[in-house]
Coordinates of C-alpha atoms in Angstrom, one line a residue:
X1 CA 0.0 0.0 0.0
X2 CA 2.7 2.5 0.7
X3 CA 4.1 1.5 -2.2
X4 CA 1.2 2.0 -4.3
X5 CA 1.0 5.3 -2.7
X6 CA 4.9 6.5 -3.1
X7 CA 4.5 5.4 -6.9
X8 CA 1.1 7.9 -7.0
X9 CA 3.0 10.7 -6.1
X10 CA 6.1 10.2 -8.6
X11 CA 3.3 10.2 -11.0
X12 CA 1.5 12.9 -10.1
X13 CA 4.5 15.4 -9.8
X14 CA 5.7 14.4 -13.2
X15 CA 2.3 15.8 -14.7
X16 CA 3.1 19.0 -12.4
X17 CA 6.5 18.9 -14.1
X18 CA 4.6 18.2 -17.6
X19 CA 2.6 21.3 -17.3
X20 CA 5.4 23.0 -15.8
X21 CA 7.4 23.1 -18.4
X22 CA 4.6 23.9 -21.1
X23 CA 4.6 27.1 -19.8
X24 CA 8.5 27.7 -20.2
X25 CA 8.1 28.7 -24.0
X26 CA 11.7 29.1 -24.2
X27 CA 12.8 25.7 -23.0
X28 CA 9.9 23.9 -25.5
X29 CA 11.5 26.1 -28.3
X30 CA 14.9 25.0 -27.4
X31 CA 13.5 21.3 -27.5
X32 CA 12.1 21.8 -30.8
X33 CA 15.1 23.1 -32.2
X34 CA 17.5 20.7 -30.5
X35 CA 15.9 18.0 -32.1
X36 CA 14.8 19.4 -35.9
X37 CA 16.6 22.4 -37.6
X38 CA 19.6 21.7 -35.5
X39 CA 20.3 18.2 -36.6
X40 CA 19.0 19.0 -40.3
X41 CA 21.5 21.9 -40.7
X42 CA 24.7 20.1 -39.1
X43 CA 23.6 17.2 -41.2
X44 CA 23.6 19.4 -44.5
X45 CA 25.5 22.4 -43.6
X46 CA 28.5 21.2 -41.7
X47 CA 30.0 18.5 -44.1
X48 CA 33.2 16.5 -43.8
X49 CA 32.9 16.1 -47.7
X50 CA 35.1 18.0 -50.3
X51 CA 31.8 20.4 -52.4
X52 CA 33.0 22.8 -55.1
X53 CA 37.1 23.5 -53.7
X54 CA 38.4 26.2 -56.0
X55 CA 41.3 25.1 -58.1
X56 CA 43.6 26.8 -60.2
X57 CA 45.7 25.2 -62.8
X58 CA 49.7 26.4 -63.8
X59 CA 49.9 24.5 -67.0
X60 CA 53.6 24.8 -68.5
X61 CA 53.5 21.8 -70.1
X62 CA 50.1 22.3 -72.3
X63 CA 50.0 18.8 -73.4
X64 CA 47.3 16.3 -74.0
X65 CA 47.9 14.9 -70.4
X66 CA 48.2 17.9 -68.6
X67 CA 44.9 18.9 -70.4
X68 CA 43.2 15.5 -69.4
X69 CA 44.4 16.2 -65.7
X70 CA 42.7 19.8 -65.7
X71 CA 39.7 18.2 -66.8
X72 CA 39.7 15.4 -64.4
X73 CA 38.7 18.1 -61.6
X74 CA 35.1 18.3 -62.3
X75 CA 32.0 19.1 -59.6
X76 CA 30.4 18.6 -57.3
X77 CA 33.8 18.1 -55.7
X78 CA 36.0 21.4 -57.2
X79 CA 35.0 23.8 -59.0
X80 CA 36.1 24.5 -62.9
X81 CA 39.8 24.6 -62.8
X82 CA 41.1 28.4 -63.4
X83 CA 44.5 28.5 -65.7
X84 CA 46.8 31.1 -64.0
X85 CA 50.2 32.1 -64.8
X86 CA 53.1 31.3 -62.4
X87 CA 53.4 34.8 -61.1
X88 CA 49.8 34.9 -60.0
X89 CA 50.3 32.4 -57.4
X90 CA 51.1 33.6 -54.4
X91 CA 48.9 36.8 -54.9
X92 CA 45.7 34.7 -55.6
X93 CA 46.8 32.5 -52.6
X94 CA 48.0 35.7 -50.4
X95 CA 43.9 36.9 -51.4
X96 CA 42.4 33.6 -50.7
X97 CA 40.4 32.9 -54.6
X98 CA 42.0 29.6 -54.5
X99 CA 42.7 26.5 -52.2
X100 CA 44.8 24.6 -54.4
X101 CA 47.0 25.9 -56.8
X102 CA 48.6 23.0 -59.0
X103 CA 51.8 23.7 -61.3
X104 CA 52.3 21.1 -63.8
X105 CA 56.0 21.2 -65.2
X106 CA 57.1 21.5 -68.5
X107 CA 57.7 18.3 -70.5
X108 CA 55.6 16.6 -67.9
X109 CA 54.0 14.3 -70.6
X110 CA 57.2 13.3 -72.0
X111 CA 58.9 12.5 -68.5
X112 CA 56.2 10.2 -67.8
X113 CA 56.3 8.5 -71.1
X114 CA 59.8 8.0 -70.2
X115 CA 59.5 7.0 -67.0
X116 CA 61.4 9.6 -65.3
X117 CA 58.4 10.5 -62.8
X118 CA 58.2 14.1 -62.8
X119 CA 57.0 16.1 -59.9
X120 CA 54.4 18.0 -59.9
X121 CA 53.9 21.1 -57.0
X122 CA 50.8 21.6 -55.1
X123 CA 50.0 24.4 -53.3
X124 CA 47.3 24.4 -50.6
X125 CA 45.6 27.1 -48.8
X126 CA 45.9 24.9 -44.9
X127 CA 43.6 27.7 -43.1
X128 CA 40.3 25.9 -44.4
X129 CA 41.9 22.9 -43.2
X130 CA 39.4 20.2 -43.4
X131 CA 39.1 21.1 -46.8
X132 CA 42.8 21.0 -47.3
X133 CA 43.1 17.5 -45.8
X134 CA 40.4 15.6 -48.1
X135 CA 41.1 17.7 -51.1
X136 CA 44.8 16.7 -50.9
X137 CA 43.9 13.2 -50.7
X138 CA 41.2 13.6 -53.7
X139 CA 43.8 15.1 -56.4
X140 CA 46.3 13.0 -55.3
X141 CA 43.7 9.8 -56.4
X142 CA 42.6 11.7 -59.5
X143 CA 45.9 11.9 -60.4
X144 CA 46.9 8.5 -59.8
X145 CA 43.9 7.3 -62.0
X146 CA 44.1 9.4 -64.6
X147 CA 47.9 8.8 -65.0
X148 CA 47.3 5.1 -64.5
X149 CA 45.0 5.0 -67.2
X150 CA 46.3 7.2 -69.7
X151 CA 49.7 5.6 -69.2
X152 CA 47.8 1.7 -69.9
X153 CA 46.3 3.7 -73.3
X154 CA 49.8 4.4 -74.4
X155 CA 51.2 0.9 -73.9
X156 CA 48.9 -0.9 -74.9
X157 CA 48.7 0.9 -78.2
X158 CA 52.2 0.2 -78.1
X159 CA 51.9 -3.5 -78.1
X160 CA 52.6 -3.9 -74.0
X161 CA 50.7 -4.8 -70.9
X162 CA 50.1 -2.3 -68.0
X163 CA 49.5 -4.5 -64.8
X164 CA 49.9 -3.3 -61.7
X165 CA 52.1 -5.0 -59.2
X166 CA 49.2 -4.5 -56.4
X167 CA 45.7 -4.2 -56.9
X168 CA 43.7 -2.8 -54.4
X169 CA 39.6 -3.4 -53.4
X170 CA 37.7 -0.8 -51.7
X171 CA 35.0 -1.5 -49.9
X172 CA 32.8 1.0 -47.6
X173 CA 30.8 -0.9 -44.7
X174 CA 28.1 0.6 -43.6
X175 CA 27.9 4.1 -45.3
X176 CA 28.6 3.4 -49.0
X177 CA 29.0 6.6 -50.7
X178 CA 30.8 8.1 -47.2
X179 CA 28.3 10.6 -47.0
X180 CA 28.9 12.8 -43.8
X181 CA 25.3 13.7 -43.0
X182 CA 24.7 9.8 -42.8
X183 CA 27.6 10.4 -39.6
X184 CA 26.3 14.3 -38.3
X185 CA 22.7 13.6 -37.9
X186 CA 22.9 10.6 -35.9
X187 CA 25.5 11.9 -33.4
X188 CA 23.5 15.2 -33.3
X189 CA 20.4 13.3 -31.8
X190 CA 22.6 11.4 -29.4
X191 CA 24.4 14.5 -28.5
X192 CA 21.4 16.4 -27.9
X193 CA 19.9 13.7 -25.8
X194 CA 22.9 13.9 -23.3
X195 CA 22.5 18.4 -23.5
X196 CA 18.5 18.7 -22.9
X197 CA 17.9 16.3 -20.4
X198 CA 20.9 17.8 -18.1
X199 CA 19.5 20.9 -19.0
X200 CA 15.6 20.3 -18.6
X201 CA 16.2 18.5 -15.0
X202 CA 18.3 20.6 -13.9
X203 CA 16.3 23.8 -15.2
X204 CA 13.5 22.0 -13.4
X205 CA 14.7 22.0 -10.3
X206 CA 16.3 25.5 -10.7
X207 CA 13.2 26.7 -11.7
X208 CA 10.7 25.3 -8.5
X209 CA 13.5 27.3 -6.3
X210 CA 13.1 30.7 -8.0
X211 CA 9.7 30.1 -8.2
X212 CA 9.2 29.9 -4.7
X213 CA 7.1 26.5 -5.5
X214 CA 9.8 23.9 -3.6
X215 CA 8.5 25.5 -0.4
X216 CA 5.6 24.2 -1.1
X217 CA 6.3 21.3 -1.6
X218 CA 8.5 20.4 1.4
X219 CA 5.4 21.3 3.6
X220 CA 3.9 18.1 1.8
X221 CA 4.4 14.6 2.8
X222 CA 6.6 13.8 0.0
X223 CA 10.4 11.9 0.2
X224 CA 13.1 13.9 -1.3
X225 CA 13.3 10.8 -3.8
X226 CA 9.5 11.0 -5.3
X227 CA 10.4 14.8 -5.9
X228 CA 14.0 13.6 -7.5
X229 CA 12.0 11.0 -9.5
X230 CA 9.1 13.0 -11.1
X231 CA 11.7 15.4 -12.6
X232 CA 14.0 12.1 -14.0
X233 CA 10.9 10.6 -15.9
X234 CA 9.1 13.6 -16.9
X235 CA 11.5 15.7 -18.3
X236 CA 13.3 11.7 -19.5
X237 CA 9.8 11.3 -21.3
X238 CA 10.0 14.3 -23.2
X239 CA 13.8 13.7 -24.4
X240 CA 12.7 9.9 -25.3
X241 CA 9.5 10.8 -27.2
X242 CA 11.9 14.3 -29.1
X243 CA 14.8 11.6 -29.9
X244 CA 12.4 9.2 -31.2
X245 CA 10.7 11.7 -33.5
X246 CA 13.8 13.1 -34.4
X247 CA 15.2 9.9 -35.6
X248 CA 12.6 8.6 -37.8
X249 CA 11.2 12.2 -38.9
X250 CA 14.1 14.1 -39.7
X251 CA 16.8 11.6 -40.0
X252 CA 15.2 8.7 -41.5
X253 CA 12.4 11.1 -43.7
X254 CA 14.3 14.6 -44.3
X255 CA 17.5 13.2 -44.9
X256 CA 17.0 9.9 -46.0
X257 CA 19.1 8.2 -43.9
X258 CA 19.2 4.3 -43.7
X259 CA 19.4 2.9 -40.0
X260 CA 20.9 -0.7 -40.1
X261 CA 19.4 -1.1 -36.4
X262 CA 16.7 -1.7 -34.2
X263 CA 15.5 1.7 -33.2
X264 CA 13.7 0.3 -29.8
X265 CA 16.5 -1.5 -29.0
X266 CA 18.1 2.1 -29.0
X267 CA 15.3 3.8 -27.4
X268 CA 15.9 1.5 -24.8
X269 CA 19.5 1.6 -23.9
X270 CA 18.7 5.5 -24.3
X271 CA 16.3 4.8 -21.1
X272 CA 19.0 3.7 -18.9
X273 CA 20.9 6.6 -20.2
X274 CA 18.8 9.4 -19.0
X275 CA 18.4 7.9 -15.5
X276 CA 22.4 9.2 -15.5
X277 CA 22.1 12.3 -17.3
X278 CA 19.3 13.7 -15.3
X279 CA 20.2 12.8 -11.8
X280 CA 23.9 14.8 -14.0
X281 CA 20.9 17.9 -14.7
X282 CA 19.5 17.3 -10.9
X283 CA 23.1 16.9 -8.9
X284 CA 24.7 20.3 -11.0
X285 CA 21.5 22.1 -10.3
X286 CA 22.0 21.2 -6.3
X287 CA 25.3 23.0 -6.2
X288 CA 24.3 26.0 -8.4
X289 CA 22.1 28.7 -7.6
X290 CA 20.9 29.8 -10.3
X291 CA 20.7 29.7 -14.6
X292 CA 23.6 31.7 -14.8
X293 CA 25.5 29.3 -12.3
X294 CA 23.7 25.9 -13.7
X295 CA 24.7 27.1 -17.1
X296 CA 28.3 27.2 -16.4
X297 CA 28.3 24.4 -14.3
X298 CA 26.8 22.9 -17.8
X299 CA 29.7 23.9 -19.9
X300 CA 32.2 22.3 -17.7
X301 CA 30.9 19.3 -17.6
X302 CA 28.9 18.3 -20.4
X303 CA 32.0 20.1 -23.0
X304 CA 34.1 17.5 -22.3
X305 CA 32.0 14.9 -22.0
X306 CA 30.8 15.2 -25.6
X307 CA 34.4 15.6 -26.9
X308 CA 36.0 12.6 -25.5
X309 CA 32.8 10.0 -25.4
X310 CA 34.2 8.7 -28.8
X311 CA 31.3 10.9 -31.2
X312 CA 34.2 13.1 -32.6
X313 CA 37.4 11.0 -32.1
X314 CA 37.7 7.2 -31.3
X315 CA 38.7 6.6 -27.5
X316 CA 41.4 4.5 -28.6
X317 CA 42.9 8.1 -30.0
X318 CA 42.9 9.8 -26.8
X319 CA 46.0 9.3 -23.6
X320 CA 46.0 5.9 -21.8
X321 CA 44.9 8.1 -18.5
X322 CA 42.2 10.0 -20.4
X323 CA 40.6 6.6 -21.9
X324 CA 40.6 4.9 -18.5
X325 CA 38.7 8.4 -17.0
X326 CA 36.4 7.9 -19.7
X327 CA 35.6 4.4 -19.3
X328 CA 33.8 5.4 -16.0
X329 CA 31.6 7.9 -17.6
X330 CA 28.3 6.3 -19.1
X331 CA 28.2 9.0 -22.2
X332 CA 31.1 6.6 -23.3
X333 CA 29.4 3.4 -23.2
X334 CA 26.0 5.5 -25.0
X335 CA 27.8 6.5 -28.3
X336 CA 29.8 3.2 -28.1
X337 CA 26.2 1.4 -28.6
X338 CA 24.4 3.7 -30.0
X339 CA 26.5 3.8 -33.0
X340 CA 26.8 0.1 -33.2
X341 CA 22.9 -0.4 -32.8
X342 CA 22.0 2.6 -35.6
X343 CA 25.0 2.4 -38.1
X344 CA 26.1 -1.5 -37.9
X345 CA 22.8 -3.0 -37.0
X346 CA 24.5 -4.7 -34.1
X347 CA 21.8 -6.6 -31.5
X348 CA 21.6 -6.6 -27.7
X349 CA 23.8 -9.7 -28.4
X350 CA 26.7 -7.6 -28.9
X351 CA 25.9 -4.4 -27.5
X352 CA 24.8 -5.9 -23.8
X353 CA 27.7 -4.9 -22.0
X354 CA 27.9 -1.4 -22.7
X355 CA 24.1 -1.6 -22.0
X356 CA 25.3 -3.1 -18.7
X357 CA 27.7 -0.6 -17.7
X358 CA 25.4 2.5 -18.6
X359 CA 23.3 0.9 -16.1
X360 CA 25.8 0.1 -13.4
X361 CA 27.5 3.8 -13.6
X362 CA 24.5 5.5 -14.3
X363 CA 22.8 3.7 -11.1
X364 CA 25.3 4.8 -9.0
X365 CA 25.3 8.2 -9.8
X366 CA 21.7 8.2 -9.7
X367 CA 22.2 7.1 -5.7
X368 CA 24.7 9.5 -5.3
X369 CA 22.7 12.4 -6.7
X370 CA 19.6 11.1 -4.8
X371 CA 21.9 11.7 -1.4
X372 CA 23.1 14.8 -2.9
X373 CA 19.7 16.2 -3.5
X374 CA 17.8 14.7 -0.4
X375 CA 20.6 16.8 1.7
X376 CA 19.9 19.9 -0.3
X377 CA 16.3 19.2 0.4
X378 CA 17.3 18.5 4.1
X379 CA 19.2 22.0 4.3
X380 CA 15.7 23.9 2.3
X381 CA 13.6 22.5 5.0
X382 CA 15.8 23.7 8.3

């Protein structure tokens, strides 16, 4: 029976927190966004792809293979490769018209007939430097494969075989085409999921204290943990239903992208997840004492959290010291299964342990915040 009756009031003050926060237009706006225009624009706007590079061409050489190399640059990738005399270079570069500047040599064609592999001198613009990176890496294929081929044309004509000593298979897994936005828009969602529930339990709490309404409720027969609960699967709830939506309607829909997974077996390991990051929201929201506090609070912690979970760079990159730190945080073990469930399709088969260890960390956080908060609560009420 008491039971029955602690499990009425978790329920009851989540629909207080429900209603709650459908009067903070600000905070649904910032839901909205979170979970729409913001992952549709970093999934289209921020690419990791090369699109329309500008190129320019020094072409002492003017031969029929330095012509078929200028041509070889086509879009979406670069744009129409600008011929440009020698002296122009470091101007242009100085003004920023061009990111690569390419100088083929004279006699090029007939060095390479010959055999004497001539160099050729690219320069690149390394302030847009993730554009610098891949385009390097692009011309330097195109230029293999067009020199490859024209050079197999020529002795073949000539009677002789061109076989390469090594013949190399590409194959992408998972993303085919390496499209970026297929990457972006899925980390966005599980990004966001860790951002807005810190920020809506903790804003929750934040907000009963300015409010004045806590007072109210401590004169009530309530436990500090059905107040701590309510706000964990309220403002959890909304986070769950905005993730799901997100996932099928703008990731899945907008920008038709294919998830290998089960997206309930995701949903679910994102369950446990949210148990840790709002008692994260509720325990930072216990030491500040107000937004302007909680917010800062928020960008300490949750910063570095998002760069070293593995979303940007694999753990294995980071320190020895750093990846056994990490290991203890739960936002590790979310992307590690998250990304297995929605790009590789992977099962609870494989993915159990990390589903294991979000819920062992995340449940003992979730009892230290509880202490944490019920002493706060203690303090309020002296």
């Amino acid at each position: 029976m008491k039971l029955r009756y602690r499990l009425e009031n978790i329920y009851r003050l989540g629909i207080k927190e429900l209603f709650s926060l459908r009067q903070d237009v600000v905070l649904l706006a910032l839901i909205v966004w979170a979970f729409s225009f913001a992952i549709y624009t970093a999934a289209t706007g921020l690419s990791h792809d090369l699109h329309n590079a500008s190129i320019a061409v020094v072409d002492q050489d003017r031969s029929q293979l330095s012509t078929r190399l200028r041509d070889a640059f086509e879009p979406p990738y670069f744009k129409k490769p600008v011929l440009i005399n020698y002296s122009q270079i470091d101007p242009m570069m100085d003004s920023g018209q061009y990111t690569f500047v390419m100088v083929i040599p004279t006699d090029f064609e007939a060095d390479v007939i010959a055999g004497r592999n001539p160099d050729v001198q690219l320069n690149i613009d390394a302030t847009a430097m993730m554009q610098a990176g891949i385009g390097e890496s692009y011309i330097n294929n195109i230029f293999s494969q067009e020199i490859r081929t024209w050079v197999g044309g020529k002795t073949q004509a000539a009677g002789e075989t061109a076989q390469s000593p090594v013949d190399l298979v590409l194959r992408y897994a998972f993303n085919p085409n390496a499209e970026s936005s297929w990457f972006t828009s899925v980390m966005e969602i599980i990004n966001n999921v860790t951002m807005l529930s810190i920020i809506l339990a903790g804003a929750a709490l934040i907000r009963e204290r300015e409010h004045g309404t806590i007072e109210h409720l401590l004169v009530m027969p309530l436990a500090p943990f059905e107040i701590m609960m309510a706000k964990v699967w309220s403002n959890g709830l909304i986070i769950l239903a905005a993730a799901a939506l997100s996932l099928v309607l703008v990731v899945e829909l907008m920008l038709k992208v294919p998830i290998a997974g089960s997206e309930t077996l995701f949903l679910a390991g994102t369950v446990l997840y949210l148990f840790f990051a709002t008692a994260l929201g509720i325990f930072l929201a216990t030491l500040a004492q107000s937004m302007p506090q909680f917010g800062l609070l928020f960008i300490l912690v949750v910063l570095p959290m998002r760069l070293l979970s593995g979303g940007y760079t694999p753990t294995e990159s980071q320190p020895p010291l750093m990846q056994w730190i990490m290991a203890f945080v739960p936002s590790t073990h979310y992307v590690k299964f998250a990304q297995s469930i929605l790009y590789r399709g992977a099962g609870l088969e494989i993915v159990w342990p990390e589903f294991a260890m979000v819920a062992g960390i995340g449940g003992l956080f979730f009892a230290f915040a509880a202490f944490r908060f019920r002493k706060s609560i203690a303090v309020m009420r002296t």
